[in-house]
Amino acid sequence: MIIKSFTAESAAAALKQVRSQMGGDAVVLKTRKVVDDLGRPGIEVTACIDRPSVAQTSRILSDRSNRLADALESARSTDAPAGTTPESAKETHGVPAADAKLAELEARLAQLIETANKSTVTQINAMLDSLAGSSRPTDADGQLTRLHMMLADADVLDTFVTAFLSSLAMTDDGGEPIVQRARRSLTALLAEMMEPSVTLTPGDTVVVCGPAGAGKTALVGKLAAHLVGTEKKKVRLVSLDDVKIGAHDEILSYAAILGVELTDPTGTNEKLSRYADCVTLIDTPGLPVDGSKFAEFAGRVSGVNATHRICVFSSLMRSSDIVDIAERLRTIQPTHIALSMLDVTTRRGAIVAACEASGARLAWVAESPAGVGTIHAPDPARIAATLISEEATNE
C-alpha cells in the first residue's frame, strides 16, 4: 500500500493529481485546508493505493524521495534555537542537540526507505503527515453519510464516492442545500465521462466487444436500425462470433429485417475495410477468460483496423467485475462505451466503473438486450438524479 498527500489550490485540482499519479483505484483518506509559506490557501488531499503497479510505485517513490530530502534540509535549518547555530546549541553527551536529533531522523528515514523499497511507504507517510496534523470534514446533519450510503447502494466505485464526497464537503456551499450541490456536481462529473454525439459516417468500421450476455449483438442491431431508419445511411453487418450457438442466424435476422448486407467474415482485413459507401458494424464473440485465447481475440479485433471500438457492459454487472474486464479491454484501446439493460435496474454504478477503468467515454445506453427498443445518448442530469434522490436524503 502507498499513501501520499497532494496539495493544490482547490480540491478538484488536488484530486486530479491523485488520479494522474495513482490512477482510478486510489482511495481518498482525508482532506484538509492548508496555507502555504506565502499565506495562500489551498487543499491537501491524502490518498492511498492498495496494489500499485511497478510504474506507479517508481513514480510515487521518486516524488517521496524529494519530500524526504526537503524534510532533512528543513531539519538542518530549523532545529537549532532562534539566534543560535547547531554548533552553539545545547549539547547532549558531547553532541549538539540539533545534530543528535538530525542523526536520529536520518537513521529513522533510512530504515523507512529500506521498507519503502519493498513497496511499503505507509510509515513514511504517517511520519510526514503527523507533523501537520489532520482535519476531517464534519457531517453534523448526516447528509454526507446518507449520500455515501445512497451511492454505495448504487454500486458506485468506492474510490469515486470518497473523492466526490470529500470534494463536496470542502466546497463552499453558498447557502445551497447539499443535495442540490451534490446532484449538480455529480452531473458535471458524469458529463465529463460521456460523449453523447458520436456520428458514424460511410467508410467507418465499428467493432463491438464485451462479455458474454452484455448485449453486443442487440447493440449492433439497434445501432444498425438507427443508422438505416433515422439517419438513412447504408449499413453492412459482419459477425466474427464463431463461439455462440446461433450467433450467425441472429445477426442474419437483423440483416433481413433491415434489408442490409451481411458479409462473410472469412477473408482478409482489407476485404472488411474496402466498403467506403457504408458503415460496417462488426459483432464479436464474448470475451474469453483464458489468457492465450484473449490475446488471440485482441489480435483479431485489432486486425480489423476499426475506426470505432465499442465496449458493451450490462448495468446488471457488479462494478468490481466491470473494472476487471475493462482493464483487460484496454488492450484493444476502446474508443467508446455502451451500457445495456438500464430498464432492469436503477443502479448506475456500472457507468462510473466502465468509464474510469476503460478510459473511454459513454456514448450509448439501451434497455434490455432484446431486438426491441432503441439506443439513445446518455443524459448525465437524469443519471445523477437517479443516483441521488432528494426525497431519500431528506428522510
mmCIF file of C-alpha atoms in Angstrom:
data_model
loop_
_atom_site.group_PDB
_atom_site.id
_atom_site.type_symbol
_atom_site.label_atom_id
_atom_site.label_comp_id
_atom_site.label_asym_id
_atom_site.label_seq_id
_atom_site.Cartn_x
_atom_site.Cartn_y
_atom_site.Cartn_z
ATOM 1 C CA MET A 1 0.000 0.000 0.000
ATOM 2 C CA ILE A 2 1.151 3.545 -0.773
ATOM 3 C CA ILE A 3 -0.238 6.631 0.980
ATOM 4 C CA LYS A 4 0.512 10.107 -0.279
ATOM 5 C CA SER A 5 -0.688 13.703 0.153
ATOM 6 C CA PHE A 6 -1.329 16.111 -2.732
ATOM 7 C CA THR A 7 -1.717 19.883 -2.363
ATOM 8 C CA ALA A 8 -3.329 22.272 -4.833
ATOM 9 C CA GLU A 9 -5.364 25.475 -4.925
ATOM 10 C CA SER A 10 -8.645 23.524 -4.963
ATOM 11 C CA ALA A 11 -9.982 20.077 -4.100
ATOM 12 C CA ALA A 12 -10.658 19.375 -7.776
ATOM 13 C CA ALA A 13 -7.066 20.179 -8.725
ATOM 14 C CA ALA A 14 -5.702 18.021 -5.892
ATOM 15 C CA LEU A 15 -7.946 15.116 -6.901
ATOM 16 C CA LYS A 16 -6.714 15.483 -10.471
ATOM 17 C CA GLN A 17 -3.163 14.993 -9.173
ATOM 18 C CA VAL A 18 -4.333 11.901 -7.280
ATOM 19 C CA ARG A 19 -5.825 10.346 -10.405
ATOM 20 C CA SER A 20 -2.866 11.344 -12.562
ATOM 21 C CA GLN A 21 -0.268 9.758 -10.297
ATOM 22 C CA MET A 22 -2.170 6.995 -8.509
ATOM 23 C CA GLY A 23 -4.865 6.126 -11.042
ATOM 24 C CA GLY A 24 -8.562 5.400 -10.666
ATOM 25 C CA ASP A 25 -8.064 2.826 -7.867
ATOM 26 C CA ALA A 26 -6.815 5.420 -5.368
ATOM 27 C CA VAL A 27 -8.847 5.882 -2.181
ATOM 28 C CA VAL A 28 -9.081 9.324 -0.579
ATOM 29 C CA LEU A 29 -8.387 9.075 3.155
ATOM 30 C CA LYS A 30 -8.759 12.686 4.243
ATOM 31 C CA THR A 31 -8.862 16.285 3.041
ATOM 32 C CA ARG A 32 -7.910 19.463 4.852
ATOM 33 C CA LYS A 33 -7.423 23.153 4.237
ATOM 34 C CA VAL A 34 -3.803 24.357 4.258
ATOM 35 C CA VAL A 35 -1.884 27.618 3.832
ATOM 36 C CA ASP A 36 1.471 27.787 2.060
ATOM 37 C CA ASP A 37 4.522 29.843 3.073
ATOM 38 C CA LEU A 38 3.139 32.875 1.228
ATOM 39 C CA GLY A 39 -0.174 32.727 3.045
ATOM 40 C CA ARG A 40 -2.108 31.374 0.073
ATOM 41 C CA PRO A 41 -4.962 28.958 0.933
ATOM 42 C CA GLY A 42 -5.125 25.510 -0.600
ATOM 43 C CA ILE A 43 -6.477 21.999 -0.190
ATOM 44 C CA GLU A 44 -4.467 18.931 0.802
ATOM 45 C CA VAL A 45 -5.851 15.523 -0.184
ATOM 46 C CA THR A 46 -4.344 12.361 1.272
ATOM 47 C CA ALA A 47 -4.968 9.224 -0.780
ATOM 48 C CA CYS A 48 -3.767 5.648 -0.879
ATOM 49 C CA ILE A 49 -3.484 2.862 -3.434
ATOM 50 C CA ASP A 50 -3.578 -0.738 -2.256
ATOM 51 C CA ARG A 51 -1.783 -2.559 -5.061
ATOM 52 C CA PRO A 52 0.291 -0.095 -7.115
ATOM 53 C CA SER A 53 1.871 -1.100 -10.375
ATOM 54 C CA VAL A 54 5.648 -1.016 -10.817
ATOM 55 C CA ALA A 55 5.393 2.244 -12.773
ATOM 56 C CA GLN A 56 3.179 3.854 -10.118
ATOM 57 C CA THR A 57 5.493 2.729 -7.318
ATOM 58 C CA SER A 58 8.550 4.111 -9.086
ATOM 59 C CA ARG A 59 6.849 7.437 -9.798
ATOM 60 C CA ILE A 60 5.483 7.863 -6.260
ATOM 61 C CA LEU A 61 8.683 6.800 -4.517
ATOM 62 C CA SER A 62 10.697 9.219 -6.654
ATOM 63 C CA ASP A 63 8.469 12.059 -5.530
ATOM 64 C CA ARG A 64 8.623 10.778 -1.944
ATOM 65 C CA SER A 65 12.418 10.902 -2.012
ATOM 66 C CA ASN A 66 12.226 14.583 -2.899
ATOM 67 C CA ARG A 67 9.905 15.179 0.047
ATOM 68 C CA LEU A 68 12.285 13.361 2.393
ATOM 69 C CA ALA A 69 15.201 15.423 1.152
ATOM 70 C CA ASP A 70 13.209 18.589 1.783
ATOM 71 C CA ALA A 71 12.379 17.366 5.282
ATOM 72 C CA LEU A 72 16.038 16.744 6.058
ATOM 73 C CA GLU A 73 17.058 20.146 4.719
ATOM 74 C CA SER A 74 14.333 21.792 6.782
ATOM 75 C CA ALA A 75 15.528 19.943 9.887
ATOM 76 C CA ARG A 76 19.084 21.164 9.347
ATOM 77 C CA SER A 77 17.983 24.789 9.052
ATOM 78 C CA THR A 78 15.322 24.964 11.756
ATOM 79 C CA ASP A 79 16.260 22.531 14.561
ATOM 80 C CA ALA A 80 18.585 24.985 16.308
ATOM 81 C CA PRO A 81 17.044 27.506 18.756
ATOM 82 C CA ALA A 82 16.413 31.009 17.444
ATOM 83 C CA GLY A 83 19.555 33.137 17.423
ATOM 84 C CA THR A 84 21.909 30.141 17.620
ATOM 85 C CA THR A 85 23.560 27.703 15.231
ATOM 86 C CA PRO A 86 23.590 23.920 15.567
ATOM 87 C CA GLU A 87 27.187 24.130 16.822
ATOM 88 C CA SER A 88 26.218 26.502 19.641
ATOM 89 C CA ALA A 89 23.076 24.633 20.634
ATOM 90 C CA LYS A 90 22.868 22.771 23.909
ATOM 91 C CA GLU A 91 24.943 19.573 23.825
ATOM 92 C CA THR A 92 23.864 16.108 24.875
ATOM 93 C CA HIS A 93 26.727 13.718 25.739
ATOM 94 C CA GLY A 94 29.108 15.984 23.790
ATOM 95 C CA VAL A 95 26.903 16.077 20.673
ATOM 96 C CA PRO A 96 24.894 19.229 19.789
ATOM 97 C CA ALA A 97 21.166 18.586 20.362
ATOM 98 C CA ALA A 98 20.205 19.610 16.814
ATOM 99 C CA ASP A 99 22.820 17.289 15.295
ATOM 100 C CA ALA A 100 21.723 14.421 17.528
ATOM 101 C CA LYS A 101 18.100 14.907 16.524
ATOM 102 C CA LEU A 102 19.087 15.148 12.879
ATOM 103 C CA ALA A 103 21.114 11.951 13.093
ATOM 104 C CA GLU A 104 18.186 10.198 14.715
ATOM 105 C CA LEU A 105 15.855 11.455 11.988
ATOM 106 C CA GLU A 106 18.241 10.336 9.245
ATOM 107 C CA ALA A 107 18.502 6.879 10.811
ATOM 108 C CA ARG A 108 14.735 6.559 11.027
ATOM 109 C CA LEU A 109 14.329 7.731 7.440
ATOM 110 C CA ALA A 110 16.982 5.289 6.213
ATOM 111 C CA GLN A 111 15.112 2.461 7.880
ATOM 112 C CA LEU A 112 11.818 3.593 6.418
ATOM 113 C CA ILE A 113 13.299 3.988 2.934
ATOM 114 C CA GLU A 114 14.522 0.403 3.144
ATOM 115 C CA THR A 115 10.943 -0.620 3.899
ATOM 116 C CA ALA A 116 9.732 1.568 1.036
ATOM 117 C CA ASN A 117 11.968 -0.308 -1.341
ATOM 118 C CA LYS A 118 9.755 -3.279 -0.580
ATOM 119 C CA SER A 119 6.758 -1.255 -1.861
ATOM 120 C CA THR A 120 5.525 -0.220 1.595
ATOM 121 C CA VAL A 121 5.638 3.505 2.341
ATOM 122 C CA THR A 122 2.768 3.793 4.783
ATOM 123 C CA GLN A 123 5.090 4.515 7.718
ATOM 124 C CA ILE A 124 6.855 7.300 5.830
ATOM 125 C CA ASN A 125 3.575 8.991 5.089
ATOM 126 C CA ALA A 126 2.401 8.584 8.668
ATOM 127 C CA MET A 127 5.544 10.268 9.958
ATOM 128 C CA LEU A 128 5.428 13.144 7.473
ATOM 129 C CA ASP A 129 1.705 13.742 7.804
ATOM 130 C CA SER A 130 1.766 13.575 11.607
ATOM 131 C CA LEU A 131 3.826 16.769 11.631
ATOM 132 C CA ALA A 132 0.942 18.648 10.050
ATOM 133 C CA GLY A 133 -1.965 17.047 11.942
ATOM 134 C CA SER A 134 -5.281 16.250 10.310
ATOM 135 C CA SER A 135 -8.644 17.882 9.713
ATOM 136 C CA ARG A 136 -11.649 15.940 8.502
ATOM 137 C CA PRO A 137 -14.907 17.400 7.132
ATOM 138 C CA THR A 138 -17.774 17.356 9.604
ATOM 139 C CA ASP A 139 -21.140 15.774 8.916
ATOM 140 C CA ALA A 140 -23.249 17.200 11.679
ATOM 141 C CA ASP A 141 -26.628 16.637 9.995
ATOM 142 C CA GLY A 142 -25.733 13.253 8.483
ATOM 143 C CA GLN A 143 -26.301 14.347 4.877
ATOM 144 C CA LEU A 144 -22.861 13.195 3.702
ATOM 145 C CA THR A 145 -23.424 9.842 5.359
ATOM 146 C CA ARG A 146 -26.762 9.397 3.599
ATOM 147 C CA LEU A 147 -25.232 10.412 0.267
ATOM 148 C CA HIS A 148 -22.439 7.900 0.801
ATOM 149 C CA MET A 149 -24.922 5.122 1.572
ATOM 150 C CA MET A 150 -27.018 6.013 -1.468
ATOM 151 C CA LEU A 151 -24.070 5.971 -3.888
ATOM 152 C CA ALA A 152 -22.708 2.783 -2.327
ATOM 153 C CA ASP A 153 -26.112 1.132 -2.754
ATOM 154 C CA ALA A 154 -25.988 2.129 -6.441
ATOM 155 C CA ASP A 155 -22.681 0.207 -6.661
ATOM 156 C CA VAL A 156 -20.641 3.308 -7.482
ATOM 157 C CA LEU A 157 -16.908 2.720 -7.076
ATOM 158 C CA ASP A 158 -15.783 3.469 -3.517
ATOM 159 C CA THR A 159 -12.788 5.451 -4.790
ATOM 160 C CA PHE A 160 -15.103 7.700 -6.776
ATOM 161 C CA VAL A 161 -17.567 8.107 -3.881
ATOM 162 C CA THR A 162 -14.848 9.025 -1.389
ATOM 163 C CA ALA A 163 -13.239 11.582 -3.691
ATOM 164 C CA PHE A 164 -16.601 13.042 -4.685
ATOM 165 C CA LEU A 165 -17.888 13.481 -1.125
ATOM 166 C CA SER A 166 -14.538 14.817 0.123
ATOM 167 C CA SER A 167 -14.559 17.454 -2.588
ATOM 168 C CA LEU A 168 -18.193 18.256 -1.844
ATOM 169 C CA ALA A 169 -17.510 18.685 1.875
ATOM 170 C CA MET A 170 -14.620 21.091 1.247
ATOM 171 C CA THR A 171 -16.554 23.286 -1.183
ATOM 172 C CA ASP A 172 -18.237 26.472 -0.005
ATOM 173 C CA ASP A 173 -21.980 25.819 -0.236
ATOM 174 C CA GLY A 174 -23.048 29.458 -0.548
ATOM 175 C CA GLY A 175 -26.260 28.520 1.239
ATOM 176 C CA GLU A 176 -27.213 25.891 -1.352
ATOM 177 C CA PRO A 177 -28.633 22.632 0.090
ATOM 178 C CA ILE A 178 -26.042 19.856 -0.024
ATOM 179 C CA VAL A 179 -28.308 17.506 -2.003
ATOM 180 C CA GLN A 180 -28.729 20.056 -4.784
ATOM 181 C CA ARG A 181 -24.988 20.734 -4.804
ATOM 182 C CA ALA A 182 -24.296 17.011 -4.927
ATOM 183 C CA ARG A 183 -26.588 16.448 -7.904
ATOM 184 C CA ARG A 184 -25.188 19.446 -9.757
ATOM 185 C CA SER A 185 -21.575 18.396 -9.113
ATOM 186 C CA LEU A 186 -22.297 14.775 -9.989
ATOM 187 C CA THR A 187 -23.972 15.839 -13.227
ATOM 188 C CA ALA A 188 -20.832 17.765 -14.202
ATOM 189 C CA LEU A 189 -18.569 14.798 -13.381
ATOM 190 C CA LEU A 190 -20.762 12.373 -15.336
ATOM 191 C CA ALA A 191 -20.857 14.736 -18.307
ATOM 192 C CA GLU A 192 -17.058 14.525 -18.478
ATOM 193 C CA MET A 193 -17.375 10.737 -18.802
ATOM 194 C CA MET A 194 -19.800 10.909 -21.733
ATOM 195 C CA GLU A 195 -19.710 11.620 -25.444
ATOM 196 C CA PRO A 196 -23.372 11.663 -26.480
ATOM 197 C CA SER A 197 -22.931 12.994 -30.012
ATOM 198 C CA VAL A 198 -20.965 10.309 -31.854
ATOM 199 C CA THR A 199 -21.504 10.499 -35.602
ATOM 200 C CA LEU A 200 -20.844 7.490 -37.834
ATOM 201 C CA THR A 201 -20.188 8.181 -41.497
ATOM 202 C CA PRO A 202 -19.792 5.969 -44.598
ATOM 203 C CA GLY A 203 -16.398 4.298 -44.525
ATOM 204 C CA ASP A 204 -16.406 3.890 -40.737
ATOM 205 C CA THR A 205 -15.828 0.403 -39.336
ATOM 206 C CA VAL A 206 -17.305 -0.253 -35.883
ATOM 207 C CA VAL A 207 -16.348 -3.326 -33.870
ATOM 208 C CA VAL A 208 -18.469 -4.177 -30.816
ATOM 209 C CA CYS A 209 -16.863 -6.089 -27.909
ATOM 210 C CA GLY A 210 -17.846 -7.109 -24.408
ATOM 211 C CA PRO A 211 -18.506 -10.019 -22.059
ATOM 212 C CA ALA A 212 -20.989 -12.725 -22.988
ATOM 213 C CA GLY A 213 -24.579 -11.696 -22.376
ATOM 214 C CA ALA A 214 -23.863 -7.975 -22.233
ATOM 215 C CA GLY A 215 -25.964 -7.279 -25.320
ATOM 216 C CA LYS A 216 -23.362 -6.866 -28.061
ATOM 217 C CA THR A 217 -25.435 -8.325 -30.896
ATOM 218 C CA ALA A 218 -28.517 -6.401 -29.756
ATOM 219 C CA LEU A 219 -26.490 -3.173 -29.794
ATOM 220 C CA VAL A 220 -25.319 -3.946 -33.333
ATOM 221 C CA GLY A 221 -28.949 -4.453 -34.398
ATOM 222 C CA LYS A 222 -30.233 -1.315 -32.658
ATOM 223 C CA LEU A 223 -27.367 0.787 -33.973
ATOM 224 C CA ALA A 224 -27.986 -0.535 -37.491
ATOM 225 C CA ALA A 225 -31.705 0.236 -37.169
ATOM 226 C CA HIS A 226 -30.913 3.797 -36.096
ATOM 227 C CA LEU A 227 -28.466 4.367 -38.948
ATOM 228 C CA VAL A 228 -30.811 2.926 -41.573
ATOM 229 C CA GLY A 229 -34.144 4.198 -40.258
ATOM 230 C CA THR A 230 -33.240 7.587 -38.786
ATOM 231 C CA GLU A 231 -30.038 8.696 -40.495
ATOM 232 C CA LYS A 232 -30.807 6.991 -43.855
ATOM 233 C CA LYS A 233 -27.308 5.569 -44.161
ATOM 234 C CA LYS A 234 -26.177 2.374 -45.808
ATOM 235 C CA VAL A 235 -25.071 -0.314 -43.373
ATOM 236 C CA ARG A 236 -23.207 -3.606 -43.664
ATOM 237 C CA LEU A 237 -23.202 -6.239 -40.905
ATOM 238 C CA VAL A 238 -20.418 -8.695 -40.076
ATOM 239 C CA SER A 239 -20.278 -11.356 -37.354
ATOM 240 C CA LEU A 240 -16.977 -12.701 -36.053
ATOM 241 C CA ASP A 241 -18.776 -14.740 -33.396
ATOM 242 C CA ASP A 242 -17.859 -18.345 -34.059
ATOM 243 C CA VAL A 243 -18.454 -19.369 -30.429
ATOM 244 C CA LYS A 244 -22.107 -18.750 -29.536
ATOM 245 C CA ILE A 245 -24.627 -21.195 -30.991
ATOM 246 C CA GLY A 246 -26.944 -19.424 -33.400
ATOM 247 C CA ALA A 247 -24.849 -16.256 -33.483
ATOM 248 C CA HIS A 248 -24.806 -16.143 -37.293
ATOM 249 C CA ASP A 249 -28.571 -16.712 -37.500
ATOM 250 C CA GLU A 250 -29.178 -13.873 -35.020
ATOM 251 C CA ILE A 251 -27.171 -11.320 -36.976
ATOM 252 C CA LEU A 252 -28.698 -12.675 -40.212
ATOM 253 C CA SER A 253 -32.189 -11.927 -38.874
ATOM 254 C CA TYR A 254 -31.211 -8.276 -38.254
ATOM 255 C CA ALA A 255 -29.827 -8.013 -41.778
ATOM 256 C CA ALA A 256 -33.032 -9.500 -43.247
ATOM 257 C CA ILE A 257 -35.337 -7.208 -41.251
ATOM 258 C CA LEU A 258 -33.375 -4.070 -42.090
ATOM 259 C CA GLY A 259 -32.634 -5.067 -45.667
ATOM 260 C CA VAL A 260 -28.869 -4.627 -45.273
ATOM 261 C CA GLU A 261 -25.920 -6.709 -46.431
ATOM 262 C CA LEU A 262 -24.423 -9.425 -44.255
ATOM 263 C CA THR A 263 -20.781 -10.040 -45.179
ATOM 264 C CA ASP A 264 -18.942 -13.331 -44.754
ATOM 265 C CA PRO A 265 -16.172 -12.595 -42.216
ATOM 266 C CA THR A 266 -13.727 -15.021 -43.835
ATOM 267 C CA GLY A 267 -11.072 -13.316 -45.866
ATOM 268 C CA THR A 268 -8.590 -10.546 -45.368
ATOM 269 C CA ASN A 269 -8.895 -7.421 -43.261
ATOM 270 C CA GLU A 270 -8.724 -5.436 -46.487
ATOM 271 C CA LYS A 271 -11.957 -7.116 -47.546
ATOM 272 C CA LEU A 272 -13.640 -5.944 -44.329
ATOM 273 C CA SER A 273 -12.429 -2.387 -44.825
ATOM 274 C CA ARG A 274 -12.944 -1.814 -48.532
ATOM 275 C CA TYR A 275 -16.562 -0.608 -48.419
ATOM 276 C CA ALA A 276 -16.404 3.194 -48.378
ATOM 277 C CA ASP A 277 -20.083 3.732 -49.156
ATOM 278 C CA CYS A 278 -21.481 2.300 -45.910
ATOM 279 C CA VAL A 279 -20.969 1.937 -42.161
ATOM 280 C CA THR A 280 -19.667 -1.526 -41.270
ATOM 281 C CA LEU A 281 -20.833 -2.932 -37.922
ATOM 282 C CA ILE A 282 -18.889 -5.967 -36.655
ATOM 283 C CA ASP A 283 -20.179 -8.247 -33.879
ATOM 284 C CA THR A 284 -17.698 -10.345 -31.853
ATOM 285 C CA PRO A 285 -17.837 -13.360 -29.510
ATOM 286 C CA GLY A 286 -17.909 -12.965 -25.737
ATOM 287 C CA LEU A 287 -14.597 -12.141 -24.139
ATOM 288 C CA PRO A 288 -12.582 -15.296 -23.426
ATOM 289 C CA VAL A 289 -11.257 -15.809 -19.908
ATOM 290 C CA ASP A 290 -8.202 -17.822 -20.915
ATOM 291 C CA GLY A 291 -5.153 -15.597 -21.366
ATOM 292 C CA SER A 292 -3.936 -17.077 -24.653
ATOM 293 C CA LYS A 293 -7.435 -17.027 -26.142
ATOM 294 C CA PHE A 294 -7.892 -13.428 -25.057
ATOM 295 C CA ALA A 295 -4.623 -12.475 -26.740
ATOM 296 C CA GLU A 296 -5.877 -14.138 -29.921
ATOM 297 C CA PHE A 297 -9.194 -12.304 -29.579
ATOM 298 C CA ALA A 298 -7.462 -8.941 -29.061
ATOM 299 C CA GLY A 299 -5.246 -9.529 -32.082
ATOM 300 C CA ARG A 300 -8.245 -10.369 -34.226
ATOM 301 C CA VAL A 301 -10.098 -7.229 -33.143
ATOM 302 C CA SER A 302 -7.049 -5.016 -33.613
ATOM 303 C CA GLY A 303 -6.501 -6.507 -37.058
ATOM 304 C CA VAL A 304 -9.834 -5.152 -38.267
ATOM 305 C CA ASN A 305 -8.411 -1.599 -38.115
ATOM 306 C CA ALA A 306 -11.745 -0.282 -36.871
ATOM 307 C CA THR A 307 -12.407 3.438 -36.621
ATOM 308 C CA HIS A 308 -14.592 2.814 -33.563
ATOM 309 C CA ARG A 309 -14.178 0.130 -30.892
ATOM 310 C CA ILE A 310 -17.241 -0.031 -28.638
ATOM 311 C CA CYS A 311 -17.179 -1.973 -25.364
ATOM 312 C CA VAL A 312 -20.629 -3.050 -24.148
ATOM 313 C CA PHE A 313 -21.404 -3.680 -20.475
ATOM 314 C CA SER A 314 -24.599 -4.699 -18.748
ATOM 315 C CA SER A 315 -25.951 -2.471 -15.971
ATOM 316 C CA LEU A 316 -26.548 -5.688 -14.025
ATOM 317 C CA MET A 317 -22.819 -6.399 -13.721
ATOM 318 C CA ARG A 318 -21.020 -5.594 -10.475
ATOM 319 C CA SER A 319 -18.725 -2.590 -10.699
ATOM 320 C CA SER A 320 -15.783 -4.654 -9.456
ATOM 321 C CA ASP A 321 -16.293 -7.170 -12.284
ATOM 322 C CA ILE A 322 -16.607 -4.369 -14.830
ATOM 323 C CA VAL A 323 -13.302 -2.896 -13.649
ATOM 324 C CA ASP A 324 -11.530 -6.238 -14.138
ATOM 325 C CA ILE A 325 -12.953 -6.694 -17.645
ATOM 326 C CA ALA A 326 -12.449 -3.058 -18.694
ATOM 327 C CA GLU A 327 -8.802 -3.138 -17.665
ATOM 328 C CA ARG A 328 -8.280 -6.180 -19.885
ATOM 329 C CA LEU A 329 -10.098 -4.478 -22.740
ATOM 330 C CA ARG A 330 -7.618 -1.606 -22.651
ATOM 331 C CA THR A 331 -5.520 -3.869 -24.883
ATOM 332 C CA ILE A 332 -7.793 -3.089 -27.825
ATOM 333 C CA GLN A 333 -7.891 0.636 -26.969
ATOM 334 C CA PRO A 334 -11.675 1.150 -26.797
ATOM 335 C CA THR A 335 -12.971 4.428 -28.174
ATOM 336 C CA HIS A 336 -16.449 4.339 -26.610
ATOM 337 C CA ILE A 337 -18.594 2.590 -24.004
ATOM 338 C CA ALA A 338 -22.207 1.401 -24.269
ATOM 339 C CA LEU A 339 -24.430 0.328 -21.335
ATOM 340 C CA SER A 340 -27.356 -2.075 -21.750
ATOM 341 C CA MET A 341 -30.283 -3.175 -19.574
ATOM 342 C CA LEU A 342 -30.931 0.196 -17.983
ATOM 343 C CA ASP A 343 -34.611 -0.767 -17.679
ATOM 344 C CA VAL A 344 -33.830 -3.682 -15.356
ATOM 345 C CA THR A 345 -32.106 -1.774 -12.534
ATOM 346 C CA THR A 346 -31.788 1.779 -11.224
ATOM 347 C CA ARG A 347 -28.227 1.166 -10.078
ATOM 348 C CA ARG A 348 -25.896 3.165 -12.279
ATOM 349 C CA GLY A 349 -22.534 2.390 -10.694
ATOM 350 C CA ALA A 350 -21.637 0.432 -13.823
ATOM 351 C CA ILE A 351 -21.342 3.700 -15.738
ATOM 352 C CA VAL A 352 -18.622 5.077 -13.472
ATOM 353 C CA ALA A 353 -16.800 1.738 -13.324
ATOM 354 C CA ALA A 354 -16.802 1.211 -17.100
ATOM 355 C CA CYS A 355 -15.666 4.722 -17.993
ATOM 356 C CA GLU A 356 -12.996 5.075 -15.310
ATOM 357 C CA ALA A 357 -11.483 1.618 -15.828
ATOM 358 C CA SER A 358 -11.522 1.635 -19.640
ATOM 359 C CA GLY A 359 -10.520 5.260 -20.180
ATOM 360 C CA ALA A 360 -13.291 5.601 -22.793
ATOM 361 C CA ARG A 361 -16.457 7.711 -22.750
ATOM 362 C CA LEU A 362 -20.047 6.539 -22.611
ATOM 363 C CA ALA A 363 -21.701 7.093 -25.991
ATOM 364 C CA TRP A 364 -24.890 4.981 -25.950
ATOM 365 C CA VAL A 365 -27.300 3.467 -23.454
ATOM 366 C CA ALA A 366 -30.024 0.920 -24.124
ATOM 367 C CA GLU A 367 -32.690 -1.081 -22.369
ATOM 368 C CA SER A 368 -32.949 -4.879 -22.297
ATOM 369 C CA PRO A 369 -30.747 -6.662 -24.851
ATOM 370 C CA ALA A 370 -33.616 -7.948 -26.963
ATOM 371 C CA GLY A 371 -34.212 -6.785 -30.508
ATOM 372 C CA VAL A 372 -36.863 -4.288 -29.433
ATOM 373 C CA GLY A 373 -36.262 -0.728 -28.290
ATOM 374 C CA THR A 374 -33.687 1.802 -29.372
ATOM 375 C CA ILE A 375 -30.339 3.134 -28.271
ATOM 376 C CA HIS A 376 -30.025 6.717 -27.173
ATOM 377 C CA ALA A 377 -27.464 9.184 -25.884
ATOM 378 C CA PRO A 378 -26.845 9.233 -22.115
ATOM 379 C CA ASP A 379 -28.287 12.091 -20.057
ATOM 380 C CA PRO A 380 -25.901 12.980 -17.181
ATOM 381 C CA ALA A 381 -28.530 15.016 -15.318
ATOM 382 C CA ARG A 382 -31.022 12.157 -15.411
ATOM 383 C CA ILE A 383 -28.416 9.639 -14.275
ATOM 384 C CA ALA A 384 -27.303 11.937 -11.430
ATOM 385 C CA ALA A 385 -30.932 12.299 -10.336
ATOM 386 C CA THR A 386 -31.271 8.505 -10.313
ATOM 387 C CA LEU A 387 -28.144 8.145 -8.192
ATOM 388 C CA ILE A 388 -29.045 10.934 -5.749
ATOM 389 C CA SER A 389 -32.719 11.094 -4.811
ATOM 390 C CA GLU A 390 -33.571 14.266 -2.923
ATOM 391 C CA GLU A 391 -36.525 12.575 -1.259
ATOM 392 C CA ALA A 392 -34.340 9.788 0.081
ATOM 393 C CA THR A 393 -31.761 12.148 1.576
ATOM 394 C CA ASN A 394 -34.450 14.148 3.341
ATOM 395 C CA GLU A 395 -35.971 11.154 5.103
#
